[in-house]
Amino acid sequence: EVQLVESGGGLVQPGGSLRLSCVASGFTFSNYWMTWVRQAPGKGLEWVANIKHDGSVKHSVDSVKGRFTISRDNTKNSLYLQMHSLRAEDTAVYYCAGEGENSSGWNRWGQGTLVTVSS
Amino acid sequence: QSVLTQPPSASGTPGQRVTISCSGSSSNIGSKDVYWYQHFPGAAPKLLIYKNDQRPSGVPDRFSGSKSGTSASLAISGLRSEDEADYYCAAWDASLSGWVFGGGTKLTVL
């Protein structure tokens, strides 16, 4: 069974840091692009960052550039999102998602982890 | 403001056919594939359509996608109460070098 399990969310003060993790099972993690998508309360889905299967290529949305870093450890089937200088507007449920074969979309999703940035 | 534009809401009665539009530009929909996701509050999003009009295995053929120029559409036929959810289009944007979503369309089954 394919599973993506996120962890690391929680309450953090503005300016603080947090590291999200996503552990994959049930598929060959090292073969696929992986992505972080978030949803702020009452808002729509927003793509945050993605990383190529071997970690050689990364992209991120402008609003998190210089603050968030996506990484992966294929030996641990794990995806990470290191978040620094957190702002209130980063408050959201963060989902990790995996892309299928041949750009067939994000067909694997975790249940999400909530990040709340508040004093 | 989202890069891709969707109507905030749509509705239909059971059995009807509804269409949700997604409008973009030459740097995204006009030159890249469109994807559609279904999202129930509190759950993980689900892939409905990939590469404009392809359905993953397990997605009912009541769901179909199309693309023309810088716009795309998701059609749901034989509407059911369980289709009541939020629907999002997404595409890669070559100018932004990133993925962009539509603002989402909340579908209500009356």
PDB file of C-alpha atoms in Angstrom:
ATOM      1  CA  GLU A   1       0.000   0.000   0.000  1.00  0.00           C
ATOM      2  CA  VAL A   2       1.292   3.422  -0.966  1.00  0.00           C
ATOM      3  CA  GLN A   3       1.671   5.729   2.018  1.00  0.00           C
ATOM      4  CA  LEU A   4       3.009   9.206   2.635  1.00  0.00           C
ATOM      5  CA  VAL A   5       3.104  10.243   6.277  1.00  0.00           C
ATOM      6  CA  GLU A   6       3.948  13.808   7.235  1.00  0.00           C
ATOM      7  CA  SER A   7       5.148  14.955  10.615  1.00  0.00           C
ATOM      8  CA  GLY A   8       6.808  17.926  12.246  1.00  0.00           C
ATOM      9  CA  GLY A   9       3.972  20.428  12.221  1.00  0.00           C
ATOM     10  CA  GLY A  10       2.996  22.440  15.250  1.00  0.00           C
ATOM     11  CA  LEU A  11       2.758  25.889  16.803  1.00  0.00           C
ATOM     12  CA  VAL A  12       5.710  28.201  16.242  1.00  0.00           C
ATOM     13  CA  GLN A  13       6.253  31.890  16.891  1.00  0.00           C
ATOM     14  CA  PRO A  14       6.743  34.355  14.043  1.00  0.00           C
ATOM     15  CA  GLY A  15      10.375  34.300  12.974  1.00  0.00           C
ATOM     16  CA  GLY A  16      10.797  30.750  14.187  1.00  0.00           C
ATOM     17  CA  SER A  17      11.795  27.569  12.374  1.00  0.00           C
ATOM     18  CA  LEU A  18      10.272  24.182  11.783  1.00  0.00           C
ATOM     19  CA  ARG A  19      11.262  21.073   9.826  1.00  0.00           C
ATOM     20  CA  LEU A  20       8.586  18.972   8.185  1.00  0.00           C
ATOM     21  CA  SER A  21       9.203  15.362   7.245  1.00  0.00           C
ATOM     22  CA  CYS A  22       7.365  12.998   4.940  1.00  0.00           C
ATOM     23  CA  VAL A  23       8.109   9.287   4.980  1.00  0.00           C
ATOM     24  CA  ALA A  24       7.122   7.247   1.949  1.00  0.00           C
ATOM     25  CA  SER A  25       6.343   3.567   1.643  1.00  0.00           C
ATOM     26  CA  GLY A  26       4.792   1.226  -0.888  1.00  0.00           C
ATOM     27  CA  PHE A  27       6.565   2.616  -3.939  1.00  0.00           C
ATOM     28  CA  THR A  28      10.109   3.285  -5.157  1.00  0.00           C
ATOM     29  CA  PHE A  29      10.531   6.737  -3.637  1.00  0.00           C
ATOM     30  CA  SER A  30      13.867   7.401  -5.317  1.00  0.00           C
ATOM     31  CA  ASN A  31      12.298   7.267  -8.795  1.00  0.00           C
ATOM     32  CA  TYR A  32       9.911  10.196  -8.453  1.00  0.00           C
ATOM     33  CA  TRP A  33       9.688  13.947  -8.128  1.00  0.00           C
ATOM     34  CA  MET A  34       8.242  14.975  -4.779  1.00  0.00           C
ATOM     35  CA  THR A  35       6.317  18.114  -3.873  1.00  0.00           C
ATOM     36  CA  TRP A  36       5.017  20.131  -0.930  1.00  0.00           C
ATOM     37  CA  VAL A  37       1.589  21.743  -1.294  1.00  0.00           C
ATOM     38  CA  ARG A  38      -0.118  23.800   1.399  1.00  0.00           C
ATOM     39  CA  GLN A  39      -3.583  25.074   2.203  1.00  0.00           C
ATOM     40  CA  ALA A  40      -4.035  28.067   4.478  1.00  0.00           C
ATOM     41  CA  PRO A  41      -7.245  28.236   6.530  1.00  0.00           C
ATOM     42  CA  GLY A  42     -10.167  29.108   4.273  1.00  0.00           C
ATOM     43  CA  LYS A  43      -7.919  29.329   1.215  1.00  0.00           C
ATOM     44  CA  GLY A  44      -7.118  27.183  -1.790  1.00  0.00           C
ATOM     45  CA  LEU A  45      -4.243  24.864  -2.532  1.00  0.00           C
ATOM     46  CA  GLU A  46      -0.831  26.442  -3.082  1.00  0.00           C
ATOM     47  CA  TRP A  47       2.235  24.712  -4.469  1.00  0.00           C
ATOM     48  CA  VAL A  48       5.269  25.334  -2.241  1.00  0.00           C
ATOM     49  CA  ALA A  49       8.261  23.454  -3.631  1.00  0.00           C
ATOM     50  CA  ASN A  50       9.338  20.353  -5.503  1.00  0.00           C
ATOM     51  CA  ILE A  51      12.473  18.278  -5.920  1.00  0.00           C
ATOM     52  CA  LYS A  52      13.684  15.897  -8.597  1.00  0.00           C
ATOM     53  CA  HIS A  53      14.067  12.215  -7.815  1.00  0.00           C
ATOM     54  CA  ASP A  54      17.828  12.516  -7.286  1.00  0.00           C
ATOM     55  CA  GLY A  55      17.682  15.912  -5.548  1.00  0.00           C
ATOM     56  CA  SER A  56      19.549  17.648  -8.367  1.00  0.00           C
ATOM     57  CA  VAL A  57      16.743  20.059  -9.277  1.00  0.00           C
ATOM     58  CA  LYS A  58      14.587  22.093  -6.903  1.00  0.00           C
ATOM     59  CA  HIS A  59      11.955  24.759  -7.431  1.00  0.00           C
ATOM     60  CA  SER A  60       9.951  26.832  -4.982  1.00  0.00           C
ATOM     61  CA  VAL A  61       7.283  29.502  -4.990  1.00  0.00           C
ATOM     62  CA  ASP A  62       8.597  33.053  -4.708  1.00  0.00           C
ATOM     63  CA  SER A  63       6.956  33.687  -1.328  1.00  0.00           C
ATOM     64  CA  VAL A  64       9.154  31.071   0.376  1.00  0.00           C
ATOM     65  CA  LYS A  65      12.423  31.545  -1.535  1.00  0.00           C
ATOM     66  CA  GLY A  66      15.293  32.183   0.842  1.00  0.00           C
ATOM     67  CA  ARG A  67      13.251  30.910   3.812  1.00  0.00           C
ATOM     68  CA  PHE A  68      12.206  27.332   2.964  1.00  0.00           C
ATOM     69  CA  THR A  69      14.442  24.536   1.681  1.00  0.00           C
ATOM     70  CA  ILE A  70      13.201  21.284   0.225  1.00  0.00           C
ATOM     71  CA  SER A  71      15.410  18.210   0.447  1.00  0.00           C
ATOM     72  CA  ARG A  72      15.194  14.440   0.366  1.00  0.00           C
ATOM     73  CA  ASP A  73      17.042  11.386   1.623  1.00  0.00           C
ATOM     74  CA  ASN A  74      16.384   8.495  -0.713  1.00  0.00           C
ATOM     75  CA  THR A  75      18.127   6.081   1.661  1.00  0.00           C
ATOM     76  CA  LYS A  76      15.423   6.871   4.210  1.00  0.00           C
ATOM     77  CA  ASN A  77      12.528   7.278   1.732  1.00  0.00           C
ATOM     78  CA  SER A  78      12.065  10.713   3.208  1.00  0.00           C
ATOM     79  CA  LEU A  79      11.187  14.197   2.016  1.00  0.00           C
ATOM     80  CA  TYR A  80      11.831  17.306   4.092  1.00  0.00           C
ATOM     81  CA  LEU A  81      10.853  20.955   4.211  1.00  0.00           C
ATOM     82  CA  GLN A  82      13.060  23.130   6.373  1.00  0.00           C
ATOM     83  CA  MET A  83      11.232  26.352   7.164  1.00  0.00           C
ATOM     84  CA  HIS A  84      12.890  29.453   8.636  1.00  0.00           C
ATOM     85  CA  SER A  85      11.700  32.997   9.332  1.00  0.00           C
ATOM     86  CA  LEU A  86       8.142  31.784   9.546  1.00  0.00           C
ATOM     87  CA  ARG A  87       5.337  34.285   9.107  1.00  0.00           C
ATOM     88  CA  ALA A  88       1.665  34.254  10.040  1.00  0.00           C
ATOM     89  CA  GLU A  89       0.815  33.756   6.373  1.00  0.00           C
ATOM     90  CA  ASP A  90       2.713  30.449   6.385  1.00  0.00           C
ATOM     91  CA  THR A  91       0.016  29.020   8.646  1.00  0.00           C
ATOM     92  CA  ALA A  92      -1.439  26.109   6.689  1.00  0.00           C
ATOM     93  CA  VAL A  93      -1.853  22.394   6.366  1.00  0.00           C
ATOM     94  CA  TYR A  94       1.206  21.138   4.500  1.00  0.00           C
ATOM     95  CA  TYR A  95       0.840  18.101   2.262  1.00  0.00           C
ATOM     96  CA  CYS A  96       3.582  16.086   0.669  1.00  0.00           C
ATOM     97  CA  ALA A  97       2.734  14.642  -2.718  1.00  0.00           C
ATOM     98  CA  GLY A  98       4.432  12.328  -5.159  1.00  0.00           C
ATOM     99  CA  GLU A  99       4.313  12.487  -8.918  1.00  0.00           C
ATOM    100  CA  GLY A 100       3.474   9.421 -10.934  1.00  0.00           C
ATOM    101  CA  GLU A 101       5.135   7.996 -14.011  1.00  0.00           C
ATOM    102  CA  ASN A 102       5.755  10.281 -16.993  1.00  0.00           C
ATOM    103  CA  SER A 103       4.319  13.469 -15.508  1.00  0.00           C
ATOM    104  CA  SER A 104       1.032  11.788 -14.665  1.00  0.00           C
ATOM    105  CA  GLY A 105       0.238  14.174 -11.850  1.00  0.00           C
ATOM    106  CA  TRP A 106       0.439  14.027  -8.069  1.00  0.00           C
ATOM    107  CA  ASN A 107      -1.236  10.702  -7.520  1.00  0.00           C
ATOM    108  CA  ARG A 108       0.173  10.073  -4.056  1.00  0.00           C
ATOM    109  CA  TRP A 109      -0.661  12.355  -1.132  1.00  0.00           C
ATOM    110  CA  GLY A 110      -0.125  12.419   2.586  1.00  0.00           C
ATOM    111  CA  GLN A 111      -2.834  13.435   5.041  1.00  0.00           C
ATOM    112  CA  GLY A 112      -1.091  16.689   5.842  1.00  0.00           C
ATOM    113  CA  THR A 113       0.474  18.304   8.880  1.00  0.00           C
ATOM    114  CA  LEU A 114      -0.694  21.589  10.379  1.00  0.00           C
ATOM    115  CA  VAL A 115       1.737  24.444  10.855  1.00  0.00           C
ATOM    116  CA  THR A 116       0.492  27.365  12.933  1.00  0.00           C
ATOM    117  CA  VAL A 117       2.594  30.526  13.139  1.00  0.00           C
ATOM    118  CA  SER A 118       1.379  32.668  15.975  1.00  0.00           C
ATOM    119  CA  SER A 119       2.608  34.452  19.062  1.00  0.00           C
TER     120      SER A 119
ATOM    121  CA  GLN B   1      -5.072  36.334  -6.893  1.00  0.00           C
ATOM    122  CA  SER B   2      -4.380  32.939  -8.408  1.00  0.00           C
ATOM    123  CA  VAL B   3      -2.488  32.631 -11.678  1.00  0.00           C
ATOM    124  CA  LEU B   4      -5.169  30.271 -12.987  1.00  0.00           C
ATOM    125  CA  THR B   5      -8.750  31.517 -12.826  1.00  0.00           C
ATOM    126  CA  GLN B   6     -11.646  29.315 -11.774  1.00  0.00           C
ATOM    127  CA  PRO B   7     -15.196  30.234 -10.808  1.00  0.00           C
ATOM    128  CA  PRO B   8     -15.456  30.164  -7.009  1.00  0.00           C
ATOM    129  CA  SER B   9     -18.603  28.064  -7.094  1.00  0.00           C
ATOM    130  CA  ALA B  10     -20.651  25.737  -9.267  1.00  0.00           C
ATOM    131  CA  SER B  11     -23.792  23.745  -8.645  1.00  0.00           C
ATOM    132  CA  GLY B  12     -26.063  21.155 -10.147  1.00  0.00           C
ATOM    133  CA  THR B  13     -28.742  18.646  -9.311  1.00  0.00           C
ATOM    134  CA  PRO B  14     -28.207  14.890  -9.195  1.00  0.00           C
ATOM    135  CA  GLY B  15     -27.839  13.434 -12.666  1.00  0.00           C
ATOM    136  CA  GLN B  16     -26.929  16.738 -14.279  1.00  0.00           C
ATOM    137  CA  ARG B  17     -23.723  17.594 -16.092  1.00  0.00           C
ATOM    138  CA  VAL B  18     -21.631  20.450 -14.740  1.00  0.00           C
ATOM    139  CA  THR B  19     -18.527  22.065 -16.148  1.00  0.00           C
ATOM    140  CA  ILE B  20     -15.785  23.906 -14.288  1.00  0.00           C
ATOM    141  CA  SER B  21     -13.527  26.223 -16.256  1.00  0.00           C
ATOM    142  CA  CYS B  22      -9.893  27.113 -15.701  1.00  0.00           C
ATOM    143  CA  SER B  23      -8.332  30.049 -17.520  1.00  0.00           C
ATOM    144  CA  GLY B  24      -4.634  30.752 -17.788  1.00  0.00           C
ATOM    145  CA  SER B  25      -2.071  32.149 -20.162  1.00  0.00           C
ATOM    146  CA  SER B  26       0.488  31.153 -22.755  1.00  0.00           C
ATOM    147  CA  SER B  27       3.103  30.438 -20.084  1.00  0.00           C
ATOM    148  CA  ASN B  28       0.992  27.815 -18.344  1.00  0.00           C
ATOM    149  CA  ILE B  29      -2.141  26.262 -19.867  1.00  0.00           C
ATOM    150  CA  GLY B  30      -1.279  27.529 -23.327  1.00  0.00           C
ATOM    151  CA  SER B  31       1.933  25.495 -23.419  1.00  0.00           C
ATOM    152  CA  LYS B  32       1.733  22.966 -20.576  1.00  0.00           C
ATOM    153  CA  ASP B  33      -0.513  20.141 -19.465  1.00  0.00           C
ATOM    154  CA  VAL B  34      -3.406  20.725 -17.097  1.00  0.00           C
ATOM    155  CA  TYR B  35      -4.192  18.625 -14.040  1.00  0.00           C
ATOM    156  CA  TRP B  36      -7.376  18.491 -11.960  1.00  0.00           C
ATOM    157  CA  TYR B  37      -7.688  17.612  -8.280  1.00  0.00           C
ATOM    158  CA  GLN B  38     -10.677  16.894  -6.072  1.00  0.00           C
ATOM    159  CA  HIS B  39     -10.408  17.940  -2.438  1.00  0.00           C
ATOM    160  CA  PHE B  40     -12.720  17.164   0.431  1.00  0.00           C
ATOM    161  CA  PRO B  41     -12.123  19.321   3.535  1.00  0.00           C
ATOM    162  CA  GLY B  42      -9.866  17.562   5.991  1.00  0.00           C
ATOM    163  CA  ALA B  43      -8.770  14.927   3.492  1.00  0.00           C
ATOM    164  CA  ALA B  44      -5.879  14.580   1.095  1.00  0.00           C
ATOM    165  CA  PRO B  45      -6.448  15.937  -2.426  1.00  0.00           C
ATOM    166  CA  LYS B  46      -7.071  13.360  -5.125  1.00  0.00           C
ATOM    167  CA  LEU B  47      -5.877  13.401  -8.727  1.00  0.00           C
ATOM    168  CA  LEU B  48      -8.831  13.354 -11.132  1.00  0.00           C
ATOM    169  CA  ILE B  49      -7.363  14.239 -14.517  1.00  0.00           C
ATOM    170  CA  TYR B  50      -3.784  14.398 -15.765  1.00  0.00           C
ATOM    171  CA  LYS B  51      -2.285  15.661 -18.997  1.00  0.00           C
ATOM    172  CA  ASN B  52      -5.471  17.566 -19.888  1.00  0.00           C
ATOM    173  CA  ASP B  53      -7.804  14.661 -20.492  1.00  0.00           C
ATOM    174  CA  GLN B  54      -6.359  11.470 -19.020  1.00  0.00           C
ATOM    175  CA  ARG B  55      -8.061   9.677 -16.154  1.00  0.00           C
ATOM    176  CA  PRO B  56      -6.037   7.719 -13.582  1.00  0.00           C
ATOM    177  CA  SER B  57      -7.229   4.203 -12.970  1.00  0.00           C
ATOM    178  CA  GLY B  58     -10.081   4.176 -10.499  1.00  0.00           C
ATOM    179  CA  VAL B  59     -11.488   7.571 -11.470  1.00  0.00           C
ATOM    180  CA  PRO B  60     -15.011   7.143 -12.880  1.00  0.00           C
ATOM    181  CA  ASP B  61     -15.528   8.042 -16.527  1.00  0.00           C
ATOM    182  CA  ARG B  62     -18.140  10.565 -15.347  1.00  0.00           C
ATOM    183  CA  PHE B  63     -15.143  12.867 -14.949  1.00  0.00           C
ATOM    184  CA  SER B  64     -13.550  14.233 -18.107  1.00  0.00           C
ATOM    185  CA  GLY B  65     -11.109  16.986 -18.964  1.00  0.00           C
ATOM    186  CA  SER B  66     -10.412  19.090 -22.007  1.00  0.00           C
ATOM    187  CA  LYS B  67      -8.124  21.920 -23.033  1.00  0.00           C
ATOM    188  CA  SER B  68      -8.250  24.538 -25.749  1.00  0.00           C
ATOM    189  CA  GLY B  69      -5.755  27.341 -26.098  1.00  0.00           C
ATOM    190  CA  THR B  70      -5.213  28.939 -22.707  1.00  0.00           C
ATOM    191  CA  SER B  71      -8.302  27.439 -21.090  1.00  0.00           C
ATOM    192  CA  ALA B  72      -9.251  24.060 -19.718  1.00  0.00           C
ATOM    193  CA  SER B  73     -12.427  22.482 -18.396  1.00  0.00           C
ATOM    194  CA  LEU B  74     -13.462  19.711 -16.089  1.00  0.00           C
ATOM    195  CA  ALA B  75     -16.814  18.110 -16.797  1.00  0.00           C
ATOM    196  CA  ILE B  76     -18.729  15.937 -14.377  1.00  0.00           C
ATOM    197  CA  SER B  77     -21.685  14.054 -15.791  1.00  0.00           C
ATOM    198  CA  GLY B  78     -24.311  12.105 -13.896  1.00  0.00           C
ATOM    199  CA  LEU B  79     -23.730  14.322 -10.878  1.00  0.00           C
ATOM    200  CA  ARG B  80     -23.880  12.587  -7.501  1.00  0.00           C
ATOM    201  CA  SER B  81     -24.113  13.932  -3.979  1.00  0.00           C
ATOM    202  CA  GLU B  82     -20.675  12.505  -3.222  1.00  0.00           C
ATOM    203  CA  ASP B  83     -19.164  14.767  -5.888  1.00  0.00           C
ATOM    204  CA  GLU B  84     -19.721  17.748  -3.606  1.00  0.00           C
ATOM    205  CA  ALA B  85     -16.154  18.926  -3.030  1.00  0.00           C
ATOM    206  CA  ASP B  86     -13.596  21.544  -4.024  1.00  0.00           C
ATOM    207  CA  TYR B  87     -11.987  21.194  -7.451  1.00  0.00           C
ATOM    208  CA  TYR B  88      -8.648  22.661  -8.475  1.00  0.00           C
ATOM    209  CA  CYS B  89      -6.849  22.957 -11.779  1.00  0.00           C
ATOM    210  CA  ALA B  90      -3.050  23.097 -11.878  1.00  0.00           C
ATOM    211  CA  ALA B  91      -0.334  23.561 -14.469  1.00  0.00           C
ATOM    212  CA  TRP B  92       3.368  24.224 -14.664  1.00  0.00           C
ATOM    213  CA  ASP B  93       4.141  27.869 -15.402  1.00  0.00           C
ATOM    214  CA  ALA B  94       7.222  28.287 -17.563  1.00  0.00           C
ATOM    215  CA  SER B  95       7.647  31.976 -16.694  1.00  0.00           C
ATOM    216  CA  LEU B  96       7.476  31.370 -12.954  1.00  0.00           C
ATOM    217  CA  SER B  97       9.330  28.026 -13.085  1.00  0.00           C
ATOM    218  CA  GLY B  98       6.772  26.638 -10.703  1.00  0.00           C
ATOM    219  CA  TRP B  99       3.410  24.992 -10.434  1.00  0.00           C
ATOM    220  CA  VAL B 100       0.320  27.168 -10.224  1.00  0.00           C
ATOM    221  CA  PHE B 101      -3.176  26.306  -9.032  1.00  0.00           C
ATOM    222  CA  GLY B 102      -6.521  27.808  -9.760  1.00  0.00           C
ATOM    223  CA  GLY B 103      -8.307  29.346  -6.804  1.00  0.00           C
ATOM    224  CA  GLY B 104     -10.601  26.343  -6.551  1.00  0.00           C
ATOM    225  CA  THR B 105     -14.277  25.782  -7.322  1.00  0.00           C
ATOM    226  CA  LYS B 106     -16.658  24.640  -4.632  1.00  0.00           C
ATOM    227  CA  LEU B 107     -19.181  22.277  -6.199  1.00  0.00           C
ATOM    228  CA  THR B 108     -22.570  22.003  -4.550  1.00  0.00           C
ATOM    229  CA  VAL B 109     -24.990  19.241  -5.424  1.00  0.00           C
ATOM    230  CA  LEU B 110     -28.461  20.659  -4.832  1.00  0.00           C
TER     231      LEU B 110
END
